[in-house]
């Protein structure tokens, strides 16, 4: 009768990571795993930064001997139900399974591998670096006390709902996938793009009644430590009943809630979140919200688009300049028109001035009042287009503005020149990629319109100086909101305005403290025929 396989101490190799096909060990596989299960678990948790989504299931098998087993995985990227069906239940009944061999003693890892028949591919890792890399990729690891190795297999969880194209940050080039309402699904999207052991995930529960799950995601050593500590403090001091969305949380942690400038960046694109985390920012995810909040933010993010990462330098630079010009027009177009017509008409060529004066005849309202009413009506039309069903919204926005404008001109309520300028400013506001910032910043045009109506260009200058002073005084989590415009930051500002080639990108992260090197030197391309 052939002997049964039992838990011995002579393991058999099973496709080991850290070894090539010839059996020779490769360099850079990292520190090896120990035979002590508790030491391995502590090392994994420490290397990953004790993440909130790290799950450890301990099992004590029956029979002789009784090895302690731990099943380790990241709950945000692994399907927990599959782990229970394919691993936990078979291992709990392992004492009833026997494997026969021709007089040889099988190691615990070999017995475990043969006891999980529903798993197609099982791999073995012998180094801590390989094992943590496998966990970050969505694998489940099985560790046995007394064995300096671990088994792992793929068990990536499916999303709770299908990923959709981002609606507020549409791009032509780049990934067409957006965040969803599940914080675990969003973490899986981020971990799929940043598979680094220093990616930290901290869990906070906020809301006396809602008990909302809030996650902080950042890279240790890249995100400023004082910013992380300050953000933790602000979250811990929140005392409210409900947190339903990232926007509600933003109002509770922002430095200047009544400022017209939105100092936190909101995005629904996981590639943008990953790119900003790599630069030293912190992502805040809220259960139930498809938007991530990135802090600390800066004023220049107003004209940045996710598409800039994927376009060539010339195209991205031209688009950035166009967005900046469009933003300035959306704010200044109507105030400048009113100031020129009322006070500085000598700047207008005489034929055009005569046409403007002719159109002003018969208008019952003063130009500043007509401009104010026109801007308010255009904002109402745009808001109505957003609230209507998606298939009717654009139609109402376009035809509503055109019909109302044409009717107002024909009725003599407003001059046609004002309609043209106001519509141009409204269209330019849509060129700004940050919808929440574009709407808030367009509110500045109303004080500028008032100052331009009373004082002309000097009034607009006073408003611009007040605008610059206010922006310079803003801080987000201790970081100046207009840091790029400070003296000595000319190089950083120019690189924000004009995109340079990837091989000429700055190699350091301005916000980082320890890991400041972002990219090494890239050699210049060479002509392959040059060596012939």
XYZ file of C-alpha atoms in Angstrom:
532
model
C 0.000 0.000 0.000
C 1.382 3.404 -0.944
C 1.972 5.847 1.911
C -0.142 8.957 2.262
C 1.306 12.428 1.874
C 1.604 14.276 5.130
C 2.868 17.659 6.262
C 6.619 17.254 6.211
C 9.443 19.784 6.089
C 10.837 19.034 2.628
C 9.100 21.389 0.199
C 8.880 20.757 -3.490
C 9.451 23.657 -5.906
C 6.324 25.078 -7.582
C 7.103 27.714 -10.199
C 8.981 29.888 -7.728
C 9.199 33.628 -8.193
C 12.739 34.948 -7.982
C 14.033 32.056 -10.087
C 14.243 31.802 -13.831
C 13.358 28.784 -15.910
C 16.798 27.264 -15.447
C 16.408 27.370 -11.686
C 18.988 30.097 -11.139
C 17.983 32.906 -8.805
C 17.574 36.328 -10.295
C 19.048 39.436 -8.743
C 16.908 41.954 -6.917
C 14.317 39.535 -5.551
C 14.462 41.257 -2.139
C 14.702 39.847 1.418
C 13.649 36.253 1.758
C 10.636 35.139 3.742
C 11.231 33.651 7.170
C 9.987 30.380 8.601
C 8.121 32.289 11.323
C 4.557 33.099 10.241
C 4.132 36.012 12.654
C 7.375 37.604 11.485
C 6.263 37.349 7.854
C 2.883 38.920 8.617
C 4.516 41.785 10.501
C 6.960 42.349 7.640
C 4.166 42.416 5.025
C 2.058 44.826 7.062
C 5.039 47.088 7.746
C 6.183 47.140 4.123
C 2.677 48.051 2.931
C 2.286 50.686 5.654
C -0.472 48.920 7.634
C -3.141 49.686 4.996
C -6.765 49.722 6.034
C -7.705 47.244 3.294
C -5.146 44.579 4.282
C -7.072 41.434 5.268
C -5.487 38.534 7.187
C -7.485 35.326 7.750
C -5.860 32.918 10.210
C -6.680 29.227 10.043
C -5.745 26.405 12.392
C -6.001 23.083 10.557
C -6.922 19.821 12.197
C -4.798 16.751 12.273
C -1.182 16.045 13.141
C 0.748 18.237 12.916
C -1.438 21.349 13.163
C 0.224 24.054 11.052
C -0.957 27.638 11.400
C -1.980 29.131 8.060
C -2.654 32.756 7.146
C -4.521 33.937 4.057
C -3.465 37.494 3.172
C -4.951 39.823 0.548
C -6.002 43.421 -0.095
C -9.768 43.608 0.290
C -10.088 46.559 -2.086
C -8.711 44.642 -5.074
C -9.648 41.031 -4.263
C -13.030 39.335 -4.413
C -13.609 38.195 -0.823
C -16.359 35.745 -1.777
C -14.037 33.935 -4.155
C -11.410 33.696 -1.413
C -13.924 32.055 0.898
C -15.127 29.568 -1.717
C -11.793 28.628 -3.253
C -9.446 28.872 -0.260
C -11.054 29.118 3.169
C -13.570 26.276 2.840
C -11.152 23.805 1.173
C -8.479 24.525 3.787
C -10.877 24.005 6.684
C -11.634 20.521 5.332
C -8.001 19.763 4.583
C -7.738 17.176 7.369
C -10.028 14.879 5.365
C -7.909 15.070 2.220
C -4.964 12.759 1.655
C -2.549 12.615 -1.222
C -0.572 9.553 -2.144
C 2.953 9.524 -3.481
C 5.591 6.960 -4.218
C 7.215 6.876 -0.793
C 8.044 10.586 -0.694
C 7.078 13.173 1.899
C 5.288 16.213 0.525
C 5.882 19.656 1.978
C 3.021 21.739 3.393
C 2.986 24.079 0.405
C 2.734 21.143 -2.011
C -0.141 19.652 -0.022
C -1.921 23.004 0.015
C -1.467 23.413 -3.714
C -2.911 19.980 -4.419
C -5.788 20.662 -2.012
C -7.026 23.657 -4.007
C -8.123 22.045 -7.277
C -10.494 24.849 -8.290
C -7.624 27.317 -8.676
C -6.038 27.040 -12.100
C -2.668 28.710 -11.524
C -0.865 28.806 -8.190
C 2.558 30.400 -7.881
C 5.175 30.423 -5.176
C 7.098 33.406 -3.801
C 10.201 33.161 -1.638
C 11.000 36.830 -1.155
C 9.126 39.553 0.666
C 9.428 41.915 -2.292
C 7.882 39.428 -4.706
C 5.064 38.613 -2.301
C 4.096 42.248 -1.666
C 4.224 42.946 -5.399
C 1.835 40.029 -5.946
C -0.536 41.361 -3.274
C -0.587 44.796 -4.896
C -1.509 43.200 -8.233
C -4.649 41.617 -6.751
C -3.365 38.203 -5.665
C -4.201 36.184 -2.558
C -1.244 34.834 -0.561
C -1.206 31.719 1.620
C 1.518 31.493 4.264
C 2.272 28.493 6.471
C 4.088 28.616 9.780
C 7.482 26.979 9.429
C 7.770 27.557 5.673
C 10.057 30.290 4.227
C 7.821 30.621 1.158
C 4.239 31.455 0.243
C 1.684 30.481 -2.370
C -0.385 33.049 -4.222
C -3.013 33.138 -6.951
C -5.015 35.752 -8.829
C -8.414 36.775 -7.437
C -9.039 40.302 -8.701
C -12.513 41.470 -7.750
C -14.937 42.729 -10.400
C -16.346 46.251 -10.002
C -19.676 46.698 -8.250
C -20.946 48.445 -11.390
C -19.554 48.966 -14.844
C -16.995 51.715 -15.188
C -18.194 54.588 -17.334
C -16.600 57.373 -19.312
C -15.975 60.472 -17.151
C -18.726 62.998 -17.784
C -17.151 66.136 -16.305
C -13.623 65.604 -17.685
C -14.056 64.245 -21.182
C -10.936 63.784 -23.275
C -10.210 62.646 -26.803
C -6.910 60.954 -25.960
C -6.232 58.897 -22.852
C -8.085 56.340 -20.703
C -11.853 56.487 -20.969
C -12.675 55.234 -17.492
C -13.973 57.049 -14.435
C -14.329 56.515 -10.722
C -17.497 54.974 -9.298
C -19.437 55.245 -6.033
C -17.644 52.312 -4.357
C -14.523 53.315 -2.445
C -13.078 49.801 -2.820
C -13.516 49.894 -6.595
C -11.816 53.282 -6.698
C -8.944 51.972 -4.593
C -8.590 49.071 -7.011
C -8.329 51.528 -9.924
C -5.639 53.514 -8.110
C -3.679 50.441 -7.032
C -3.764 49.175 -10.614
C -1.845 52.318 -11.614
C 0.456 52.652 -8.574
C 1.732 49.245 -7.494
C 4.204 50.534 -4.957
C 4.588 49.186 -1.402
C 4.765 52.738 -0.004
C 1.284 53.589 -1.271
C -0.583 54.252 1.956
C -4.333 53.884 2.486
C -5.768 55.238 5.738
C -9.351 54.664 6.781
C -11.456 57.233 8.651
C -15.100 56.883 9.656
C -16.859 60.272 9.707
C -20.467 61.097 10.553
C -22.338 60.334 13.746
C -25.274 58.841 11.836
C -23.907 58.068 8.368
C -20.610 56.435 9.520
C -19.160 57.245 6.106
C -16.017 55.440 5.012
C -13.335 57.970 4.045
C -9.918 56.939 2.723
C -6.691 58.914 2.474
C -4.403 57.694 -0.305
C -0.830 58.939 -0.662
C 2.750 57.763 -1.133
C 4.835 57.815 2.013
C 7.979 59.879 1.545
C 6.471 61.761 -1.395
C 3.509 63.493 0.257
C 4.668 66.139 2.783
C 4.407 64.696 6.281
C 3.132 67.928 7.833
C 0.349 68.099 5.233
C -0.696 64.510 5.979
C -0.692 65.203 9.733
C -2.740 68.379 9.303
C -5.275 66.579 7.114
C -5.587 63.798 9.699
C -6.186 66.389 12.415
C -8.918 68.151 10.451
C -10.692 64.895 9.665
C -10.547 63.789 13.301
C -12.125 67.084 14.445
C -15.159 66.818 12.147
C -18.337 66.445 14.203
C -21.366 66.147 11.944
C -24.259 63.787 11.329
C -23.925 63.065 7.614
C -21.201 62.946 4.977
C -22.781 62.012 1.650
C -20.242 63.233 -0.886
C -16.748 64.579 -1.309
C -18.168 68.089 -1.697
C -19.662 67.987 1.802
C -16.315 66.909 3.209
C -14.529 69.682 1.319
C -16.616 72.347 3.039
C -15.522 70.980 6.425
C -11.762 70.909 5.812
C -11.162 73.873 3.494
C -9.178 76.842 4.796
C -11.386 79.600 3.340
C -14.943 78.319 2.789
C -16.262 81.727 1.651
C -13.575 82.356 -0.933
C -14.763 82.297 -4.569
C -11.716 80.176 -5.375
C -12.034 76.410 -4.995
C -8.773 75.359 -3.357
C -9.336 71.604 -3.622
C -9.182 69.768 -6.909
C -12.035 67.399 -7.713
C -11.638 64.707 -10.342
C -13.377 61.542 -11.476
C -10.424 60.211 -13.467
C -8.218 57.537 -11.847
C -5.272 58.417 -14.103
C -5.367 61.999 -12.826
C -5.502 60.741 -9.242
C -2.487 58.483 -9.808
C -0.486 61.244 -11.505
C -1.195 63.757 -8.726
C -0.408 61.237 -5.983
C 2.928 60.601 -7.671
C 3.631 64.349 -7.452
C 3.081 64.400 -3.683
C -0.610 65.151 -3.304
C -3.155 63.305 -1.183
C -6.320 61.776 -2.591
C -9.465 61.664 -0.464
C -12.066 59.045 -1.390
C -15.559 59.033 0.102
C -17.926 56.081 0.006
C -20.824 56.903 -2.293
C -19.017 59.592 -4.292
C -17.548 59.083 -7.791
C -15.219 62.050 -7.275
C -11.825 62.109 -5.585
C -10.527 65.222 -3.862
C -6.847 66.088 -4.339
C -5.031 68.273 -1.818
C -3.070 70.483 -1.676
C -4.139 72.105 -4.926
C -2.800 75.166 -6.719
C -4.297 77.972 -8.765
C -2.708 76.790 -12.002
C -4.688 73.530 -12.008
C -7.526 75.637 -13.439
C -6.192 75.202 -16.976
C -4.760 71.687 -16.620
C -6.517 68.806 -18.327
C -5.963 65.071 -18.124
C -5.354 65.147 -21.863
C -2.140 67.122 -21.302
C -0.426 63.951 -20.062
C -0.886 62.204 -23.403
C -0.535 64.954 -26.022
C 2.762 65.901 -27.592
C 4.482 68.967 -26.082
C 3.520 71.404 -28.846
C -0.182 70.520 -28.857
C -0.434 70.507 -25.063
C 1.335 73.876 -24.784
C -0.931 75.523 -27.369
C -4.042 74.185 -25.631
C -2.845 75.449 -22.248
C -2.322 78.940 -23.639
C -5.760 78.829 -25.283
C -7.378 77.784 -22.000
C -5.695 80.607 -20.115
C -6.810 83.094 -22.773
C -10.351 81.666 -22.683
C -10.507 81.979 -18.904
C -9.382 85.612 -19.024
C -12.009 86.383 -21.667
C -14.759 84.661 -19.672
C -13.999 86.950 -16.726
C -13.030 90.219 -18.450
C -14.997 90.334 -21.724
C -18.171 92.005 -20.455
C -16.497 94.340 -17.899
C -14.030 95.553 -20.536
C -16.819 96.132 -23.071
C -18.823 98.228 -20.603
C -15.748 100.200 -19.505
C -14.683 100.952 -23.084
C -18.132 102.003 -24.308
C -18.891 104.159 -21.240
C -15.495 105.710 -20.478
C -12.798 104.858 -23.014
C -14.592 105.035 -26.353
C -11.532 106.753 -27.873
C -9.901 103.304 -28.012
C -12.527 102.099 -30.495
C -12.091 102.822 -34.236
C -14.512 105.488 -35.409
C -16.595 103.286 -37.800
C -17.084 100.685 -35.086
C -17.859 103.365 -32.515
C -20.578 104.813 -34.763
C -22.120 101.367 -35.187
C -22.117 100.810 -31.419
C -23.680 104.222 -30.826
C -26.371 103.496 -33.414
C -27.293 100.211 -31.756
C -27.525 101.959 -28.378
C -30.322 104.175 -29.684
C -33.688 103.111 -28.392
C -32.360 100.788 -25.656
C -34.362 101.674 -22.515
C -31.757 100.450 -20.019
C -28.290 101.761 -19.198
C -25.496 99.601 -20.571
C -24.223 98.385 -17.147
C -27.717 97.258 -16.117
C -28.300 95.554 -19.472
C -24.933 93.790 -19.161
C -25.784 92.544 -15.671
C -29.175 91.202 -16.767
C -27.626 89.536 -19.831
C -24.990 87.748 -17.754
C -27.575 86.543 -15.243
C -29.881 85.220 -17.975
C -27.011 83.376 -19.680
C -26.065 81.712 -16.387
C -29.683 80.677 -15.868
C -29.825 79.150 -19.352
C -26.609 77.249 -18.760
C -27.820 75.977 -15.389
C -31.080 74.846 -16.971
C -29.145 72.964 -19.644
C -27.222 71.090 -16.950
C -30.337 70.114 -14.969
C -32.368 68.929 -17.938
C -32.086 65.334 -19.205
C -28.874 64.705 -21.076
C -30.507 64.417 -24.498
C -32.246 67.811 -24.132
C -29.707 69.824 -22.157
C -27.354 70.916 -24.973
C -30.281 71.723 -27.264
C -31.914 73.960 -24.669
C -28.619 75.667 -23.837
C -27.774 76.515 -27.450
C -31.186 77.346 -28.862
C -32.365 78.980 -25.656
C -29.442 81.393 -25.652
C -29.739 82.087 -29.386
C -33.513 82.626 -29.339
C -33.458 84.748 -26.195
C -30.570 86.839 -27.492
C -32.164 87.410 -30.886
C -35.516 88.267 -29.322
C -33.927 90.679 -26.841
C -32.081 92.489 -29.645
C -35.165 92.723 -31.865
C -37.247 94.011 -28.965
C -34.641 96.667 -28.224
C -33.919 95.504 -24.681
C -30.146 95.115 -25.161
C -27.693 96.185 -27.872
C -26.417 93.423 -30.200
C -22.780 94.165 -29.358
C -23.412 93.296 -25.722
C -25.028 89.993 -26.692
C -22.000 89.085 -28.818
C -19.522 89.889 -26.042
C -21.525 88.121 -23.325
C -21.989 85.007 -25.466
C -18.280 84.968 -26.252
C -17.465 85.056 -22.534
C -19.908 82.240 -21.830
C -18.480 80.047 -24.584
C -14.937 80.715 -23.348
C -15.918 79.523 -19.873
C -16.664 76.065 -21.304
C -13.046 75.793 -22.482
C -11.857 75.651 -18.855
C -11.549 71.922 -17.985
C -12.357 72.311 -14.274
C -16.113 72.796 -14.211
C -16.410 73.519 -10.476
C -13.593 76.073 -10.635
C -14.759 77.713 -13.854
C -18.217 78.405 -12.423
C -16.851 79.787 -9.154
C -14.247 81.955 -10.858
C -16.781 83.389 -13.304
C -18.499 84.999 -10.311
C -15.564 87.418 -10.224
C -16.861 89.115 -13.365
C -19.780 90.653 -11.456
C -17.610 92.766 -9.088
C -15.394 93.655 -12.050
C -18.492 94.643 -14.038
C -19.587 96.932 -11.203
C -16.147 98.551 -10.880
C -15.808 98.933 -14.649
C -19.241 100.562 -14.858
C -18.336 103.145 -12.192
C -14.638 103.876 -12.772
C -13.745 102.326 -16.124
C -10.252 100.881 -16.520
C -9.083 102.166 -13.095
C -11.942 100.254 -11.491
C -11.028 97.042 -13.315
C -7.406 97.584 -12.243
C -8.489 97.950 -8.611
C -10.470 94.729 -8.894
C -7.516 92.917 -10.475
C -5.188 94.067 -7.667
C -7.688 92.881 -5.061
C -7.955 89.598 -6.971
C -4.167 89.080 -6.906
C -3.943 90.046 -3.230
C -6.672 87.593 -2.269
C -5.133 84.730 -4.262
C -1.707 85.410 -2.742
C -3.167 85.187 0.771
C -4.805 81.800 0.256
C -3.338 78.590 1.630
C -4.492 75.014 1.391
C -3.274 72.800 4.238
C -0.405 75.202 4.808
C 0.734 75.254 1.158
C 0.348 78.637 -0.628
C -2.356 78.456 -3.266
C -0.314 80.660 -5.624
C 3.071 79.085 -4.876
C 4.010 78.967 -8.560
C 3.705 82.748 -8.815
C 6.102 83.465 -5.954
C 9.512 85.035 -6.676
C 12.095 82.467 -7.705
C 9.534 80.085 -9.199
C 9.896 81.250 -12.790
C 11.191 77.875 -14.000
C 8.343 75.914 -12.427
C 5.769 78.386 -13.739
C 7.150 78.226 -17.265
C 7.069 74.421 -17.193
C 3.426 74.587 -16.144
C 2.584 76.952 -18.975
C 4.604 75.133 -21.641
C 4.893 71.363 -21.718
C 8.364 70.093 -22.499
C 9.396 66.695 -23.796
C 9.284 63.766 -21.373
C 13.054 63.398 -21.472
C 13.375 67.042 -20.388
C 10.868 66.926 -17.546
C 12.015 68.082 -14.102
C 13.422 65.094 -12.251
C 12.295 66.186 -8.774
C 8.953 66.531 -7.009
C 8.541 69.977 -5.414
C 6.264 68.686 -2.619
C 8.276 65.558 -1.800
C 10.520 65.308 1.254
C 12.401 62.024 0.915
C 11.724 60.495 -2.500
C 12.277 63.626 -4.583
C 13.571 61.984 -7.774
C 10.662 61.510 -10.161
C 12.454 60.545 -13.349
C 16.003 59.642 -14.231
C 17.921 60.854 -17.211
C 16.577 59.661 -20.550
C 19.185 59.341 -23.318
C 18.666 61.255 -26.508
C 17.449 59.184 -29.486
C 20.082 58.055 -31.929
C 19.875 57.265 -35.603
C 20.315 53.476 -35.981
C 22.093 54.056 -39.302
C 24.695 56.295 -37.690
C 26.790 53.309 -36.575
C 26.755 51.662 -40.010
